[in-house]
Short mmCIF file of C-alpha atoms in Angstrom, two decimals:
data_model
loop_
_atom_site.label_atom_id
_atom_site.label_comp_id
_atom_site.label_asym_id
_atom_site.label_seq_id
_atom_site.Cartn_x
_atom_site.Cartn_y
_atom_site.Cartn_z
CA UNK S 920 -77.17 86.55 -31.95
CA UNK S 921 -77.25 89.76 -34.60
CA UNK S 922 -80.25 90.74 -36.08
CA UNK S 923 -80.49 92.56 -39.48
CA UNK S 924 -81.35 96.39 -39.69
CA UNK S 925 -84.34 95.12 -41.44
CA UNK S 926 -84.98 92.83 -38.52
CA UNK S 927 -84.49 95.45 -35.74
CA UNK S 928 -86.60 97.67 -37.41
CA UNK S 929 -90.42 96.98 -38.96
CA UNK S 930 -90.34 98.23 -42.73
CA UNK S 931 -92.38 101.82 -43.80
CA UNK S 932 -94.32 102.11 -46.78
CA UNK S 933 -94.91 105.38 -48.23
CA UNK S 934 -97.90 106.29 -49.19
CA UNK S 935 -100.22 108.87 -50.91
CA UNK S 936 -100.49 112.00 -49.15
CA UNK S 937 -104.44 110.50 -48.93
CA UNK S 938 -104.05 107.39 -47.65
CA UNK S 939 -101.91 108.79 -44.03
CA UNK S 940 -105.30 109.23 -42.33
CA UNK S 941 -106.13 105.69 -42.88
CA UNK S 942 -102.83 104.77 -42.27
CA UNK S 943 -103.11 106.36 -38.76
CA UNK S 944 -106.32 105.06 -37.87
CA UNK S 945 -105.00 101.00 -39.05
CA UNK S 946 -102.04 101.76 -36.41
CA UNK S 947 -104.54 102.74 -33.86
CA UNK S 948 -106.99 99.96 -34.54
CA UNK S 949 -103.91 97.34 -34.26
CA UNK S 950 -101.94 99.08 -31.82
CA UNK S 951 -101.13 96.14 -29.79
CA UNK S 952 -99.59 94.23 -32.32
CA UNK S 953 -95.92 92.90 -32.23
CA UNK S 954 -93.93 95.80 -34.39
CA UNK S 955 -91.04 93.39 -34.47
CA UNK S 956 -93.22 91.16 -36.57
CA UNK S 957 -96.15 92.89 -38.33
CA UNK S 958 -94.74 96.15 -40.00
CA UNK S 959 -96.97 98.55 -41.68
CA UNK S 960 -96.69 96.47 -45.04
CA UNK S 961 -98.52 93.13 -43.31
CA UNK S 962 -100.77 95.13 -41.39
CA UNK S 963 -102.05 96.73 -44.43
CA UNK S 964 -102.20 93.10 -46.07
CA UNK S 965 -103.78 91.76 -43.15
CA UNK S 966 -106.90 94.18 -44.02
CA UNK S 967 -107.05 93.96 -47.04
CA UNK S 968 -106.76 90.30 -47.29
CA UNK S 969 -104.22 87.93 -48.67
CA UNK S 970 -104.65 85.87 -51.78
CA UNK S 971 -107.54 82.63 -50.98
CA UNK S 972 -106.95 84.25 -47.71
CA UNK S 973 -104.26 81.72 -46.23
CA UNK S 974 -101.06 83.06 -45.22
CA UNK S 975 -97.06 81.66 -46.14
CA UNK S 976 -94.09 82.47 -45.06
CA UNK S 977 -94.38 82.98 -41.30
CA UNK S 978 -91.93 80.39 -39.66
CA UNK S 979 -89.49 83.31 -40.55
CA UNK S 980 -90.94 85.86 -38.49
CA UNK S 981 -91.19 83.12 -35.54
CA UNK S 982 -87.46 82.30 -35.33
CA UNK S 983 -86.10 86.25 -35.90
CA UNK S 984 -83.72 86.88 -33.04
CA UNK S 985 -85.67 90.09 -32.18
CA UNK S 986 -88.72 88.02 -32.03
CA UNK S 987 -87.40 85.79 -29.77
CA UNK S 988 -86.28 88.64 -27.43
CA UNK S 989 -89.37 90.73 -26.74
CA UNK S 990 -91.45 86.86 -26.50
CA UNK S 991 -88.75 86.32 -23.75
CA UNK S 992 -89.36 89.63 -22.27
CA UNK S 993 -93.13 88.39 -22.17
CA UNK S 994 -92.35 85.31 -20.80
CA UNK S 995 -90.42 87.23 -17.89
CA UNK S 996 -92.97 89.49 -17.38
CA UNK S 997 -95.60 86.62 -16.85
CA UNK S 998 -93.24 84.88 -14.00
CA UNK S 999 -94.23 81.40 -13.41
CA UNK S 1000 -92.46 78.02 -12.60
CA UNK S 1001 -89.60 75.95 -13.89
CA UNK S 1002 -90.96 72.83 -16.29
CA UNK S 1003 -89.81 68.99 -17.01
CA UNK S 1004 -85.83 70.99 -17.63
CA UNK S 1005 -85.89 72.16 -14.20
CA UNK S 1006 -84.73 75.56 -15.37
CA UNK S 1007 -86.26 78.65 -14.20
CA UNK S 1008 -86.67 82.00 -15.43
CA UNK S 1009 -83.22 83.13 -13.42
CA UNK S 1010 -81.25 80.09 -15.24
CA UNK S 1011 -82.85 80.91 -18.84
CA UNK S 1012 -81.78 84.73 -18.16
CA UNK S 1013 -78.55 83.48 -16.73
CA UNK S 1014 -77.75 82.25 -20.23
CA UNK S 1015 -79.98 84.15 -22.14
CA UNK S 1016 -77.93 85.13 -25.24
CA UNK S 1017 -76.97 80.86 -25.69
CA UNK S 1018 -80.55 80.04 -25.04
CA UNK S 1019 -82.00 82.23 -27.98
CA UNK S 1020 -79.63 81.43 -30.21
CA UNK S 1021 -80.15 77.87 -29.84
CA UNK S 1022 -83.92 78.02 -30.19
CA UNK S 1023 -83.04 80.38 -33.18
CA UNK S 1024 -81.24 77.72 -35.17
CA UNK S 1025 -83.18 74.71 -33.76
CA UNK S 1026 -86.58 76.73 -35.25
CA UNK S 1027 -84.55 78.17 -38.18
CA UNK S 1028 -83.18 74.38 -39.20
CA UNK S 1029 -86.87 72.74 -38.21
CA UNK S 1030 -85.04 70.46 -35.00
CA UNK S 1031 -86.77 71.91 -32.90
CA UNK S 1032 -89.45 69.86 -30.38
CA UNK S 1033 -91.42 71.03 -27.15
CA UNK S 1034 -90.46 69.06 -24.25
CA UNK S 1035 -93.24 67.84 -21.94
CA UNK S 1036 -95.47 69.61 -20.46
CA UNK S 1037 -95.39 69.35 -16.16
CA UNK S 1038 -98.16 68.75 -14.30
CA UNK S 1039 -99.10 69.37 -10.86
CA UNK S 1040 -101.95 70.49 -8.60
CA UNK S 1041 -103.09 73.20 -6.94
CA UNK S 1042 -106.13 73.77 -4.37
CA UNK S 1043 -109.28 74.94 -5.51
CA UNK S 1044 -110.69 77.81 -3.47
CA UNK S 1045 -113.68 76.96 -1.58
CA UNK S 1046 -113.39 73.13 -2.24
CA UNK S 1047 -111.35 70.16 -1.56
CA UNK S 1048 -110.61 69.43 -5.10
CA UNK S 1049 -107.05 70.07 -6.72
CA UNK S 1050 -107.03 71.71 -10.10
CA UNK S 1051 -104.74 70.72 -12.51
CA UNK S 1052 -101.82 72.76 -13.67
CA UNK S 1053 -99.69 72.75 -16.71
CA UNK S 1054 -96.15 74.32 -16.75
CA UNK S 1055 -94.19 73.97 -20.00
CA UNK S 1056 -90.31 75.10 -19.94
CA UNK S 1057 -89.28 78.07 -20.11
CA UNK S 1058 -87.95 77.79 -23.65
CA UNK S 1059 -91.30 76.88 -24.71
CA UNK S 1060 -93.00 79.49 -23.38
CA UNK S 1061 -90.24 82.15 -25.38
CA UNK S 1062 -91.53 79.94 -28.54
CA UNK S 1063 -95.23 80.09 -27.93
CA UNK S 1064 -95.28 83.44 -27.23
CA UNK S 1065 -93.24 84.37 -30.55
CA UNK S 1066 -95.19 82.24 -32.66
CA UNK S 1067 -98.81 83.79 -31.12
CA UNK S 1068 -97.00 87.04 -31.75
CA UNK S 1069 -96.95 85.86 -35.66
CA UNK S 1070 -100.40 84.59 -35.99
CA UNK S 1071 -102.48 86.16 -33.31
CA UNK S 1072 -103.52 89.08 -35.66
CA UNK S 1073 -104.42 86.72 -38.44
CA UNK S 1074 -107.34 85.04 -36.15
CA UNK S 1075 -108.35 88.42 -34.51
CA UNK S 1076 -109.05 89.92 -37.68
CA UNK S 1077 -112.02 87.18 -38.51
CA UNK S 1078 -112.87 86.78 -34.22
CA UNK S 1079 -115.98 87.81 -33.37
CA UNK S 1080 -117.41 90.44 -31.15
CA UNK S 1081 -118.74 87.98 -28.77
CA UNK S 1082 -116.15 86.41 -27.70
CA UNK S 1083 -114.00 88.50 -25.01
CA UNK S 1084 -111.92 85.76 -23.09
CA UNK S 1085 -108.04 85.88 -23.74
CA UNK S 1086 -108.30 88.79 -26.72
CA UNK S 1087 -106.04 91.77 -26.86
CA UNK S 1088 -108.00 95.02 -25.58
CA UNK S 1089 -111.27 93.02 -24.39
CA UNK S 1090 -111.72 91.32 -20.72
CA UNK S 1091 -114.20 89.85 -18.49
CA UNK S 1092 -115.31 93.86 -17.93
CA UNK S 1093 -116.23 93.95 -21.74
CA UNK S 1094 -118.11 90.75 -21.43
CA UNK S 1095 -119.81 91.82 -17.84
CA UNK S 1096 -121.01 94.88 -19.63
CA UNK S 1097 -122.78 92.90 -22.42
CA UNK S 1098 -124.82 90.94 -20.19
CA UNK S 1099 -125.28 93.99 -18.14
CA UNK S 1100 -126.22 95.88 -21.72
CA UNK S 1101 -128.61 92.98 -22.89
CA UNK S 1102 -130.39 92.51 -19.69
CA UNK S 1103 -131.31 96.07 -19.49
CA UNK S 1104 -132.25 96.16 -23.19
CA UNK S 1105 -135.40 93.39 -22.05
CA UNK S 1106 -133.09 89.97 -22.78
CA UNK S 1107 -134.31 88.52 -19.57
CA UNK S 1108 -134.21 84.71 -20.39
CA UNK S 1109 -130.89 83.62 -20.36
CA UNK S 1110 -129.15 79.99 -21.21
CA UNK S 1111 -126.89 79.50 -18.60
CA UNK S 1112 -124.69 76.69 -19.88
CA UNK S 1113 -121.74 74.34 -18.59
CA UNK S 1114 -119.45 73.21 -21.34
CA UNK S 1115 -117.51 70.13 -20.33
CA UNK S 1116 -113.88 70.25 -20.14
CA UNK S 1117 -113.69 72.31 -23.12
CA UNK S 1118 -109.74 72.80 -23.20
CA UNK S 1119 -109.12 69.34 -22.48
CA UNK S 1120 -111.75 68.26 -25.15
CA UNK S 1121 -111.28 69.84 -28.27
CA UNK S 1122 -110.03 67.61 -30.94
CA UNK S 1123 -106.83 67.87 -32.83
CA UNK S 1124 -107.51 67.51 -36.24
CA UNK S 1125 -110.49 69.45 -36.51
CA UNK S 1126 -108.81 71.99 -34.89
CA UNK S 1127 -105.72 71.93 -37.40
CA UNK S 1128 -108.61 72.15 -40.11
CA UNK S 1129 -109.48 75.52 -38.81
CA UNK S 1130 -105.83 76.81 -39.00
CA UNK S 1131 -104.91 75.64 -41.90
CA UNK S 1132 -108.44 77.83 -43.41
CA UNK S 1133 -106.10 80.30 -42.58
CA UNK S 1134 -102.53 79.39 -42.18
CA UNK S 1135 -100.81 77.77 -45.19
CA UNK S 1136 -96.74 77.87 -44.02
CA UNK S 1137 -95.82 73.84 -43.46
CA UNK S 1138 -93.32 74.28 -41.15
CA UNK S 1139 -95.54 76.44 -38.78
CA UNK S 1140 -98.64 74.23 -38.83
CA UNK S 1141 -96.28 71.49 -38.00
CA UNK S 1142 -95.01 73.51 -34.97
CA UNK S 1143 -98.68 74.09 -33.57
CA UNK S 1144 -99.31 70.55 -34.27
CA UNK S 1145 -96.22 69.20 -32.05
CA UNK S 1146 -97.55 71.80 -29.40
CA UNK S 1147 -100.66 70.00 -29.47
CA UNK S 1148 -99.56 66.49 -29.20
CA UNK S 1149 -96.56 67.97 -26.41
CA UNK S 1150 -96.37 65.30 -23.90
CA UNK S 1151 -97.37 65.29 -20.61
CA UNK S 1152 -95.21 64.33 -17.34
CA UNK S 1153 -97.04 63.58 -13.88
CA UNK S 1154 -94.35 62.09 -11.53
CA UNK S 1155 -92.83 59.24 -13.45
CA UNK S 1156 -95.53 59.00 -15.96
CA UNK S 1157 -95.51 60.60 -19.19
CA UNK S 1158 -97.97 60.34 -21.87
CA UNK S 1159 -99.19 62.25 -25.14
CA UNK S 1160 -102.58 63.76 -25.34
CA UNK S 1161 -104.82 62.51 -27.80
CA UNK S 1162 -107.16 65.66 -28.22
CA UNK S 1163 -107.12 69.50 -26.19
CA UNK S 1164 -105.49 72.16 -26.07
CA UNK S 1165 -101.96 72.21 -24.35
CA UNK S 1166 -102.63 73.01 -20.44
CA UNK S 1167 -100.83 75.78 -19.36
CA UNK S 1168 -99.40 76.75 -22.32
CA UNK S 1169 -99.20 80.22 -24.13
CA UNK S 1170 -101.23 79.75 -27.29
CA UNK S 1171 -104.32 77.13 -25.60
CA UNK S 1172 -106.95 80.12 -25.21
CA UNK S 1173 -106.18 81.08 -29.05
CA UNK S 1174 -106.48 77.53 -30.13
CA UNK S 1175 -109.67 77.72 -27.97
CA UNK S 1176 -111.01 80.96 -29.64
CA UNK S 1177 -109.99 79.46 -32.91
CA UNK S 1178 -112.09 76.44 -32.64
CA UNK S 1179 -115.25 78.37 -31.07
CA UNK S 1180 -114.95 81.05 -33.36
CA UNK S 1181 -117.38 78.90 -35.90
CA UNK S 1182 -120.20 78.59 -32.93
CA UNK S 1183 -119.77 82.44 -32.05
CA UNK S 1184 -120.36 83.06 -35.92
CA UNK S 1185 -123.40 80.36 -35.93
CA UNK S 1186 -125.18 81.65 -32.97
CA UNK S 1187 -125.09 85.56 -34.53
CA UNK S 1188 -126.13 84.75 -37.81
CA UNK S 1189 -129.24 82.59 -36.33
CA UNK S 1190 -129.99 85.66 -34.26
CA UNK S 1191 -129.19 84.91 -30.72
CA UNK S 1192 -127.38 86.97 -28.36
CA UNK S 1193 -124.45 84.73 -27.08
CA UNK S 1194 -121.65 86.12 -24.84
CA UNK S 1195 -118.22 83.87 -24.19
CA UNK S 1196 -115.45 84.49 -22.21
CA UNK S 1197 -113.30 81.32 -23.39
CA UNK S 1198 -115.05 77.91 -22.23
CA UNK S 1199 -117.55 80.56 -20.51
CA UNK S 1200 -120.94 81.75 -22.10
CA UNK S 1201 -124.27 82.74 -21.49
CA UNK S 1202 -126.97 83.59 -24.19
CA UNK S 1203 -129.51 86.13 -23.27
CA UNK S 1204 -132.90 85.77 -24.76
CA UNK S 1205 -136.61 87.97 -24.84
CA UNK S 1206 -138.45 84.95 -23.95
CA UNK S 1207 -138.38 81.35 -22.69
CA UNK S 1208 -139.16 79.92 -26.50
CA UNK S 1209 -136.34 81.86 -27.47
CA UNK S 1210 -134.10 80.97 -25.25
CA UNK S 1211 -135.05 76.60 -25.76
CA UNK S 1212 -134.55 77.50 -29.51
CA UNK S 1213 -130.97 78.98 -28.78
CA UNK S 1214 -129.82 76.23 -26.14
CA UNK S 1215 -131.13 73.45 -28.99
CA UNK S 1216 -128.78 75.41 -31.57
CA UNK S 1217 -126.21 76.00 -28.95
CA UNK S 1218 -126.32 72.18 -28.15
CA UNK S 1219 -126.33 71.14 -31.95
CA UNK S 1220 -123.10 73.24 -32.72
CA UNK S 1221 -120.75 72.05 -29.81
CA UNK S 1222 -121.97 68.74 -30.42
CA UNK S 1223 -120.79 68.67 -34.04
CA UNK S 1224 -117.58 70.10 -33.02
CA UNK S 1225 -117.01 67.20 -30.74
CA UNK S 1226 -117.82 69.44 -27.37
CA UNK S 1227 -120.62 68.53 -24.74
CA UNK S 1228 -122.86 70.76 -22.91
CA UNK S 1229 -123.38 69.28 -19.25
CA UNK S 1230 -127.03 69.05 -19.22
CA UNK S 1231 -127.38 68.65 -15.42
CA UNK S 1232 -125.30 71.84 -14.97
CA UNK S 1233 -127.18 74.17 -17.83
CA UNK S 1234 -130.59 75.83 -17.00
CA UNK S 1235 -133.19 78.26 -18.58
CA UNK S 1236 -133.25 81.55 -16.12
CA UNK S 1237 -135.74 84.13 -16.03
CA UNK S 1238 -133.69 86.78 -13.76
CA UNK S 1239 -136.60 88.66 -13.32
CA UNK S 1240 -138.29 85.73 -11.18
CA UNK S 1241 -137.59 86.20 -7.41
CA UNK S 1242 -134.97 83.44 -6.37
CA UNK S 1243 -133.67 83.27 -9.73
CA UNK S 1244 -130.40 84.15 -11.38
CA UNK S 1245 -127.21 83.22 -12.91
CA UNK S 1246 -123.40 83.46 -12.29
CA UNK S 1247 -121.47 84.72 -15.04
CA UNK S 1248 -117.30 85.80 -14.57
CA UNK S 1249 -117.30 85.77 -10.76
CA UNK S 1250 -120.72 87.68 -10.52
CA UNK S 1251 -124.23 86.87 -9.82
CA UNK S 1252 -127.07 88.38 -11.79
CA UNK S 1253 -130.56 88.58 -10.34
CA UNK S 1254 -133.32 90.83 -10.68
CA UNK S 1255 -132.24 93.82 -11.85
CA UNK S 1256 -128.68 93.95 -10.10
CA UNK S 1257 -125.87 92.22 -9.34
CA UNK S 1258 -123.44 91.20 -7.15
CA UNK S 1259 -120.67 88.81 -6.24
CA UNK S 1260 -120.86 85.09 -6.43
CA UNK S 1261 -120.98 82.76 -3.28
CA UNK S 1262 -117.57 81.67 -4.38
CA UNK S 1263 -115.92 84.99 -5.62
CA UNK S 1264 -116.86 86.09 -1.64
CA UNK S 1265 -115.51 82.74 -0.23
CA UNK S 1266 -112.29 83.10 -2.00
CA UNK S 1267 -112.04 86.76 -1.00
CA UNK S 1268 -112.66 85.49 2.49
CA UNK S 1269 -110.07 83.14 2.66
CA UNK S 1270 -107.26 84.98 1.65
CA UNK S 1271 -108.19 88.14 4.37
CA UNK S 1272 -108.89 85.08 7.16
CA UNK S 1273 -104.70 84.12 6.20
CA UNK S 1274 -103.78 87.77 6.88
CA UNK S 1275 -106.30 88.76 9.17
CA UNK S 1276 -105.25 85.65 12.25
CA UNK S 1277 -105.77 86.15 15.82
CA UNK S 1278 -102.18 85.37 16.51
CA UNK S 1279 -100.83 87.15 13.65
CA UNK S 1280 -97.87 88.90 14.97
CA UNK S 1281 -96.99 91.49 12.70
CA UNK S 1282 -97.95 95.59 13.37
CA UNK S 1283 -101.79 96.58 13.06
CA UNK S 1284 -100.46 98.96 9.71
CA UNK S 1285 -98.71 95.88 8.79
CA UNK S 1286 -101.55 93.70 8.55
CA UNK S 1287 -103.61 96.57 7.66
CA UNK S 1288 -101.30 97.42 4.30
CA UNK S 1289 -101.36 94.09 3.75
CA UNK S 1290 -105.11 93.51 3.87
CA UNK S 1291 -105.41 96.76 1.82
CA UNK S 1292 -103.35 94.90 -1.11
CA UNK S 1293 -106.27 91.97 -1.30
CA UNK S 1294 -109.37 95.09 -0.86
CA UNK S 1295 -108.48 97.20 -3.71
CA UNK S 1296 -108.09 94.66 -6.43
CA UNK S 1297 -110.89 93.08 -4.95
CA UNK S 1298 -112.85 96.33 -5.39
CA UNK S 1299 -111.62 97.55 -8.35
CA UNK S 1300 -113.27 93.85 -10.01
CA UNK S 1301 -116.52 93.83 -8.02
CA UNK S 1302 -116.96 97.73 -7.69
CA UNK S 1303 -120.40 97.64 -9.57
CA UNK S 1304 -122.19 95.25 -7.43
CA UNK S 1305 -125.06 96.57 -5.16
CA UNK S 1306 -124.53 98.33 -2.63
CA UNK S 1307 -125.72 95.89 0.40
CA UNK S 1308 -122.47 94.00 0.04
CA UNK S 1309 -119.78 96.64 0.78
CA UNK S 1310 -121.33 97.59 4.39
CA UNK S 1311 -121.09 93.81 5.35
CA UNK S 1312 -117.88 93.28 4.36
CA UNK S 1313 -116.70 95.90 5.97
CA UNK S 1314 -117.91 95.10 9.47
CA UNK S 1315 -116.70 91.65 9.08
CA UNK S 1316 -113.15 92.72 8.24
CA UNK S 1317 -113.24 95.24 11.14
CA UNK S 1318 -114.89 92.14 13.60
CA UNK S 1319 -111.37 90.40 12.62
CA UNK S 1320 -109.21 93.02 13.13
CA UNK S 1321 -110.57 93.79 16.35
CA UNK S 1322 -110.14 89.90 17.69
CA UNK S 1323 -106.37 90.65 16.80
CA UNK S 1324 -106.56 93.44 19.02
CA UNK S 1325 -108.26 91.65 21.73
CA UNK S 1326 -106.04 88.77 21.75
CA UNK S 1327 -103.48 91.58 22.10
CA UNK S 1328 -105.08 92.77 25.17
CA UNK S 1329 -105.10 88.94 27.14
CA UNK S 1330 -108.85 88.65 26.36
CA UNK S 1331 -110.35 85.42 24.65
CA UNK S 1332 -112.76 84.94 21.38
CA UNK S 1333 -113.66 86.43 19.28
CA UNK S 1334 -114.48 90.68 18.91
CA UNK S 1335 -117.85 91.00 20.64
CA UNK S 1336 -119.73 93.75 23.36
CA UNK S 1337 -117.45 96.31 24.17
CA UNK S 1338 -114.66 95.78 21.48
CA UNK S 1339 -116.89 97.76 19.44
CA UNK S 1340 -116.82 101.32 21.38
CA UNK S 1341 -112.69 100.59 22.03
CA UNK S 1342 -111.50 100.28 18.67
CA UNK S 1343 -114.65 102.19 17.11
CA UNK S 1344 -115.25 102.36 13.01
CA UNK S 1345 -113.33 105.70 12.93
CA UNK S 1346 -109.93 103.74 14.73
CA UNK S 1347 -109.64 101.47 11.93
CA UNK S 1348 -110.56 104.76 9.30
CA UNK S 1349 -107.37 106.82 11.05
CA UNK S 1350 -105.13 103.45 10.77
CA UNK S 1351 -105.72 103.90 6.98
CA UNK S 1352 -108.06 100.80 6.67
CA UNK S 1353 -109.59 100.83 3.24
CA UNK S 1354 -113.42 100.58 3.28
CA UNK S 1355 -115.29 99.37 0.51
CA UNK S 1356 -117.85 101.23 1.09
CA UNK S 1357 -116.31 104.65 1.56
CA UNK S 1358 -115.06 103.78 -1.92
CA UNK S 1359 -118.41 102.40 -3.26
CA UNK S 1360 -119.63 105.46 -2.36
CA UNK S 1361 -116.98 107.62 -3.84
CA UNK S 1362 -117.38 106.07 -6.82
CA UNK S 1363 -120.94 106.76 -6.94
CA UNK S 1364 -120.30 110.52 -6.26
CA UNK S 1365 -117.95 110.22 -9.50
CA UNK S 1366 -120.36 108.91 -12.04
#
C-alpha cells in the first residue's frame, strides 16, 4: 500500500507575513489533531467555518493508507482483546500490510461492513454484578479510530466547556476542579443525578440528525450509521441493536458527547452551572430553588432527547449540611473537602488484598514493588483528598505486610501486639515502601 507525497505529507499554505502569529497560535490550540488528516488548510477552514457549516468530502481522508496506519498504531497502543474474527492484535500485525490494504479498498469501493460486536462480562469491583463488555475486531477498531481522526475536530470545535469526559486535553481532573471551583465560589446546592443507561439508550436517528447538522459526506454518515446498528454476538446469539451507542467501540463517547452536546448548551444558556463527564454530571447551584429549577430543566431536556433521569437515584444536596454530600468521578464531596468514595477505597483495597496475601510467596521487595505499582497511580488520582485518609491507609497496608511476615515466622493471624515494635514503621520506610502520606505531605510542602 503506497501513499501519495501529498498523502504522506499534510499540505502548507503560505501566508501573509501577518497572519504567522495566528497561524502559530491555531497549531497550538489544535495541537492534538491528526496531521495526516487535518493540514493547515482544513484547520484554518475548520475556524473559520465551512459553507451552511456541514462538511463533504471526508470518506477520503478515512480510507488514506497513512490514515489507516497511525489509527492502527492507536489501536496497538490501546491493547485489548480479539473480537467475533478471533484475531488479535499479534495476527492483525502479523499481516499488517494485507490487512490495510484490504480495509483500504473495501472503504475506498464502499464494501466495507463492521462485523459484530463481542460481548462478554467482567466483575464489578465491590459487587457481585458482571458488567458488560463490548470488543469489536481489530479491523474495526483501525476504522473507528481513522474515521474519529476525520471528524473528531469538527464536533470539538462546537463542544462545550462543560463537558470533559472522553475530549482531547480535558479529564476527570478538569471536571474535579470545576466542582471543586464552583463549590468554593458559594454553589453549595448541587443536583446529583443518575442518568439511566445513557450509552445503551440513546436513539439512532436522532442521533444521525445531530451529525448530519454537521456532516454532509453520504458515504461517511452511512459508515457511522452501520457502526450504530453493528450487531451484537453473546455465545450463539446475535442480534442488532435498535438504539445506543456501539459498546466498546472507539467512536461511542463522541456519539455520546454529540448527542448531549444540545443539553450542555441548554443548561448554560438557562444559567445553570452543569458539569459532565460523559453519562456523568452534577449541577451546582446557590440555593435549593435553584437547584429544583435546574433538575426540572435538566429532567425536561433528557426527556425530550429520549434519556431518563433515575429519580430514585438523583437527590438535592446541600454539602454544607453535616452528613451530607455527593460522589462525583470516584470522589466524595462534603463540607468543605473531599475525599475518596466508599467504592474508589474498596476497589483500591481489593487489588492490594491480591498482592498483599498471607501466603504470598514472593520476596518482601517483590511484593513491596509490586504494591508500590497500585499506590502511586492510586495517589497520583486521589492526591487532593484530606488528609485523614493517607495515615489510615497506610497503617492498614503496613498491618498486611506485617501478617506476611508473621506467617513467615510460624506464627498465626493476623499482625497484632508485638508485630508492631519487630517490623516497626521505619522497616517498611528502609524496604522502600511508598507511603501516602509521606507523599501527601510532600506534596503539601510543594504547593
Amino acid at each position: 500500500m503506497k501513499a501519495s507525497r501529498n498523502e504522506e505529507r499534510p499540505a502548507e499554505v503560505s501566508r501573509p507575513g501577518g497572519t504567522k502569529q495566528a497561524g502559530e497560535t491555531r497549531l497550538r490550540k489544535w495541537a492534538w489533531v491528526e496531521r495526516t488528516v487535518w493540514t493547515d488548510r482544513m484547520l484554518e477552514a475548520l475556524e473559520q467555518g465551512v459553507k451552511g457549516g456541514v462538511w463533504f468530502s471526508l470518506i477520503d481522508k478515512v480510507y488514506r493508507p497513512e490514515t489507516l496506519r497511525r489509527a492502527w498504531l492507536k489501536v496497538r497502543r490501546n491493547r485489548g482483546g480479539a473480537g467475533t474474527d478471533h484475531q488479535t492484535l499479534e495476527g492483525f500485525e502479523g499481516e499488517l500490510e494485507r490487512n490495510l490494504d484490504k480495509l483500504h479498498e473495501e472503504l475506498r469501493s464502499g464494501s466495507y461492513q463492521p462485523r459484530p460486536i463481542l460481548r462478554t462480562y467482567i466483575e464489578k469491583p465491590g459487587s457481585r454484578d458482571k458488567r458488560p463488555l463490548g470488543i469489536p475486531c481489530v479491523r474495526d477498531r483501525v476504522v473507528q479510530s481513522a474515521v474519529r481522526f476525520v471528524v473528531e475536530p469538527i464536533f470539538e470545535r462546537i463542544f462545550h466547556s462543560q463537558s470533559h469526559g472522553f475530549r482531547p486535553e480535558r479529564g476527570c481532573k478538569d471536571a474535579l476542579r470545576e466542582v471543586d471551583r464552583l463549590r468554593k465560589a458559594g454553589y453549595v446546592w448541587v443536583v446529583d443525578a443518575d442518568l439511566e443507561n445513557c450509552f445503551g439508550s440513546i436513539p439512532h436517528e436522532p442521533l444521525l440528525r445531530e451529525i448530519k447538522q454537521h456532516i454532509g459526506d453520504g458515504r461517511m454518515l452511512g459508515l457511522l450509521e452501520a457502526f450504530l446498528k453493528q450487531g451484537i454476538m453473546e455465545g450463539l446469539a446475535q442480534w442488532t441493536p435498535e438504539e445506543g451507542t456501539p459498546q466498546g467501540a472507539v467512536i461511542s463517547p463522541l456519539m455520546a458527547n454529540i448527542y448531549l452536546n444540545s443539553v450542555d448548551g441548554a443548561m448554560a444558556t438557562a444559567g445553570y452551572r452543569m458539569v459532565r463527564y460523559a453519562d456523568d454530571f452534577v449541577i451546582l447551584c446557590g440555593s435549593r430553588e435553584e437547584a429544583e429549577g435546574a433538575l426540572r430543566r435538566v429532567q425536561g431536556q433528557m426527556t425530550e432527547k429520549g434519556l431518563r433521569i433515575n429519580p430514585e437515584k438523583t437527590r438535592l444536596v446541600d454539602v454544607q449540611a453535616p452528613g451530607q454530600g455527593f460522589d462525583f468521578l470516584g470522589y466524595h464531596f462534603e463540607g468543605g473537602t473531599r475525599w475518596p468514595r466508599k467504592k474508589s477505597l474498596k476497589k483500591m483495597k481489593e487489588a492490594i488484598r491480591k498482592k498483599t496475601g498471607r501466603s504470598n510467596g514472593k520476596s518482601l521487595e517483590c511484593i513491596i514493588v509490586d504494591v508500590n505499582g497500585t499506590l502511586r497511580g492510586w495517589f497520583e488520582y486521589f492526591k487532593h483528598s484530606n488528609k485523614s485518609v493517607f495515615p489510615r491507609l497506610d497503617q492498614w497496608i503496613r498491618r498486611r505486610l506485617r501478617s506476611i511476615l508473621r506467617r513467615r515466622h510460624k506464627r498465626k493471624g493476623i499482625s497484632r501486639g508485638y508485630d508492631h515494635y519487630r517490623w516497626p514503621n521505619r522497616y517498611f520506610r528502609a524496604a522502600g515502601l511508598f507511603s501516602l502520606e509521606d507523599a501527601h505531605r510532600a506534596l503539601l510542602q510543594s504547593s
